[in-house]
PDB file of C-alpha atoms in Angstrom:
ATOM      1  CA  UNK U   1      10.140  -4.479  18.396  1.00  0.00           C
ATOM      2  CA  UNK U   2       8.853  -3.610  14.648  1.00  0.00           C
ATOM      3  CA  UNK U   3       6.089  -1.645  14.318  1.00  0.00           C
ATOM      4  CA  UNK U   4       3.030  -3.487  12.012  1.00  0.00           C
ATOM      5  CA  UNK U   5       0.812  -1.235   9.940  1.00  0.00           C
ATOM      6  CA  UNK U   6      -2.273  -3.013   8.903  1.00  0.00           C
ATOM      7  CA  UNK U   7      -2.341  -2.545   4.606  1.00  0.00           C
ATOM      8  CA  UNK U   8      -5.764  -2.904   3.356  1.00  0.00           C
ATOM      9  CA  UNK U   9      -6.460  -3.387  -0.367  1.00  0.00           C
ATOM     10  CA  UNK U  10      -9.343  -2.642  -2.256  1.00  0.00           C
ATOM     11  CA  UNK U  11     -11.274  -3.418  -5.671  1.00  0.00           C
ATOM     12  CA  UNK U  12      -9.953  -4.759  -8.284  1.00  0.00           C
ATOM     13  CA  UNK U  13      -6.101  -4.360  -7.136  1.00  0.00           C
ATOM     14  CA  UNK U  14      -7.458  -6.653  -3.862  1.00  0.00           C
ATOM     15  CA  UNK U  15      -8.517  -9.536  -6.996  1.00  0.00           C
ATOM     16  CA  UNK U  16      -5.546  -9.333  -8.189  1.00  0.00           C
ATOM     17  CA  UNK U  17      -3.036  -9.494  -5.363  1.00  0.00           C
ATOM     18  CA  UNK U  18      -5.589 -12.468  -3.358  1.00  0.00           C
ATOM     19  CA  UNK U  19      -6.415 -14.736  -5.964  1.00  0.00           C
ATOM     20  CA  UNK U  20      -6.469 -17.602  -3.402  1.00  0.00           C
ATOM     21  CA  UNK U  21      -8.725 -15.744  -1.359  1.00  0.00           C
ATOM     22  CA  UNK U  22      -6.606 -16.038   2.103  1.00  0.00           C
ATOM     23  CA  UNK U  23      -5.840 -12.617   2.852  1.00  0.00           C
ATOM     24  CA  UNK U  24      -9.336 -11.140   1.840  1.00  0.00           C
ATOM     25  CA  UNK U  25      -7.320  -7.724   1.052  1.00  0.00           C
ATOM     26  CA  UNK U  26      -5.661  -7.213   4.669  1.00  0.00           C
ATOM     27  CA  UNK U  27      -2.414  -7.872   5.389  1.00  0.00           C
ATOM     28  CA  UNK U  28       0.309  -7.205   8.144  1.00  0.00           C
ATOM     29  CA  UNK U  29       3.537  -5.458   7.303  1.00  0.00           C
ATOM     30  CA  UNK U  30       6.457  -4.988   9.463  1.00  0.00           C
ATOM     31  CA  UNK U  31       8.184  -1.789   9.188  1.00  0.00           C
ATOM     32  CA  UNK U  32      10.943  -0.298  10.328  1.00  0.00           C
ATOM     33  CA  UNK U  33      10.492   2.354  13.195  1.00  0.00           C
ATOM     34  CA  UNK U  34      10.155   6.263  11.030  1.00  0.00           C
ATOM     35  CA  UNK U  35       8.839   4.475   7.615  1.00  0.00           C
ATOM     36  CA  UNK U  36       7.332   6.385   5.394  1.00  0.00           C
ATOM     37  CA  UNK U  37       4.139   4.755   3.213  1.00  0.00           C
ATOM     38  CA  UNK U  38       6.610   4.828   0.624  1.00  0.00           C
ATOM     39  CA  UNK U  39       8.492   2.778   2.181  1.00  0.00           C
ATOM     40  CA  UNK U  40       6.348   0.620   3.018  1.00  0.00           C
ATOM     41  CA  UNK U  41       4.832   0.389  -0.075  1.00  0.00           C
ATOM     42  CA  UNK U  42       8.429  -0.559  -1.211  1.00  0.00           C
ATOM     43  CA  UNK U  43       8.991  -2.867   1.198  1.00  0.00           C
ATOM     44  CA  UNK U  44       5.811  -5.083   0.456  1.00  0.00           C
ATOM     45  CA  UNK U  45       6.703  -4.587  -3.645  1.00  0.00           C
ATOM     46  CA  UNK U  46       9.449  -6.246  -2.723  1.00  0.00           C
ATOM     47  CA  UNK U  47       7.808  -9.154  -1.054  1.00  0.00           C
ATOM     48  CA  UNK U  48       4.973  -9.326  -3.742  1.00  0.00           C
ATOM     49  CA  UNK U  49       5.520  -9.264  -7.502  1.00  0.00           C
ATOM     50  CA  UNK U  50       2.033  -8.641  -8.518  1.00  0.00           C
ATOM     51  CA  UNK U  51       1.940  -5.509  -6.163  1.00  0.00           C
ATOM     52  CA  UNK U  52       5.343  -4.308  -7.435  1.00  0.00           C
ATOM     53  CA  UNK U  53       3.810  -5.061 -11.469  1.00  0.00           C
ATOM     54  CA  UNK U  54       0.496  -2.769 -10.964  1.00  0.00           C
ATOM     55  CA  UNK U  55       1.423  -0.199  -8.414  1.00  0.00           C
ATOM     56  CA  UNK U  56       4.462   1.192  -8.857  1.00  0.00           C
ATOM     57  CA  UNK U  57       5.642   2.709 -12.322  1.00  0.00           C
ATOM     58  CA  UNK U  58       9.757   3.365 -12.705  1.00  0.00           C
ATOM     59  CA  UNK U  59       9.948   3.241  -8.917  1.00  0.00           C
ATOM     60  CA  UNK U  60       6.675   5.709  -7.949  1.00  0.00           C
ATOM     61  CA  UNK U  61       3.917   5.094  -6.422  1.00  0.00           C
ATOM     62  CA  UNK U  62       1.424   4.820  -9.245  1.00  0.00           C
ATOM     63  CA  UNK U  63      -0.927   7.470  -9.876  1.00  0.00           C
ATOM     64  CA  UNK U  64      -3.501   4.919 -10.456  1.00  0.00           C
ATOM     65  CA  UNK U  65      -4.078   3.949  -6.687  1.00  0.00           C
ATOM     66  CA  UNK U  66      -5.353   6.130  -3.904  1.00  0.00           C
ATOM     67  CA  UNK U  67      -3.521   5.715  -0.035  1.00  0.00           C
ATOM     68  CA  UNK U  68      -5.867   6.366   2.883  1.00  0.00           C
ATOM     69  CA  UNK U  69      -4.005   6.576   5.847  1.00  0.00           C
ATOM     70  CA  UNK U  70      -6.754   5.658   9.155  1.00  0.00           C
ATOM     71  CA  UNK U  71      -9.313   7.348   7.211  1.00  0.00           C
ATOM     72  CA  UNK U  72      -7.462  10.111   5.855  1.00  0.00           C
ATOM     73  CA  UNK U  73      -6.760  10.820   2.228  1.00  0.00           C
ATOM     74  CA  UNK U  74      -2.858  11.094   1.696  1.00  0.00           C
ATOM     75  CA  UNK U  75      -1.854  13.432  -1.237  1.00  0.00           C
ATOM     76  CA  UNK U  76       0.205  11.804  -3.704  1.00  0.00           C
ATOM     77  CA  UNK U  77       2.834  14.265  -3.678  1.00  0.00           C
ATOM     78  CA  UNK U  78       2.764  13.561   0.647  1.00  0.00           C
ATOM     79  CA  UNK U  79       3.396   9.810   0.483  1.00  0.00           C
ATOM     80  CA  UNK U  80       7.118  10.017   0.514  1.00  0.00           C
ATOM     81  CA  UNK U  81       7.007  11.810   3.456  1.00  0.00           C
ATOM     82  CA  UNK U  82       4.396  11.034   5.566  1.00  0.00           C
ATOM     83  CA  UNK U  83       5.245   8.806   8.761  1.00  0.00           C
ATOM     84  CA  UNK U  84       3.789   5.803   9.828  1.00  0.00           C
ATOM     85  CA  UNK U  85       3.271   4.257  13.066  1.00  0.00           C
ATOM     86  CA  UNK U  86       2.813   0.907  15.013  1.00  0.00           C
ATOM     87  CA  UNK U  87      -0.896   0.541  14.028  1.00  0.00           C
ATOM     88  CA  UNK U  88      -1.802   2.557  11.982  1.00  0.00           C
ATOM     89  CA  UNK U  89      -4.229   1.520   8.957  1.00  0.00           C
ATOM     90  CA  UNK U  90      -3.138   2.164   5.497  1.00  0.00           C
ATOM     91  CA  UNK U  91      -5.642   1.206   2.436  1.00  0.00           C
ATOM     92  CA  UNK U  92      -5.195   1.400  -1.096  1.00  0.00           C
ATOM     93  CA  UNK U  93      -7.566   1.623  -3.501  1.00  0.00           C
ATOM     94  CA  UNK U  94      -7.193   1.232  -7.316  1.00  0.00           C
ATOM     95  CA  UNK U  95      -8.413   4.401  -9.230  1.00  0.00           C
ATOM     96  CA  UNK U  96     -11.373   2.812 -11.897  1.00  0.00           C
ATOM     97  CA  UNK U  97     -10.181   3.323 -15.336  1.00  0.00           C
ATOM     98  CA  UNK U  98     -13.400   4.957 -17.473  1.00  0.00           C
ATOM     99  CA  UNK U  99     -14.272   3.126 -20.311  1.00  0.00           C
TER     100      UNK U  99
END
């Protein structure tokens, strides 16, 4: 049994990463049991180029996205560390660039 952790995308990082349209954003990602969002996050970089290209700079998770973890902000400094669990929610959401 893996545990799946629903990973929700939003704005213009969502665009980006679902240009066909067939994921609208969510997607399922199989972890291994104790996996950290970083992890994860690796783990689906790995899987996705254009997710690996904007999020993650020299192997960190970019500053430029924020992770909510079911509902809960998750400090950036936290994400290396925090646990995830079969079901649990995770959605990140691009930080708009001022202009």
């Amino acid at each position: 049994f893996m545990p799946m952790v629903r990973l929700e995308v939003g704005g213009w990082l969502r665009e980006r990463l679902d240009a066909t349209g067939a994921h609208r954003g969510n997607f399922s990602v199989s972890i291994p049991e104790g996996e950290t969002i970083l992890g994860m996050a690796r783990q689906f970089a790995a899987q996705n180029e254009v997710f690996r290209k904007i999020v993650f700079k020299q192997e960190e998770f970019g500053a430029n996205v924020l992770v909510i973890l079911n509902g809960i902000f998750v400090n950036p400094q936290n994400r290396a560390e925090t646990l995830l669990k079969d079901g649990d929610e995770v959605m990140l959401l691009p930080v708009v660039d001022g202009g």
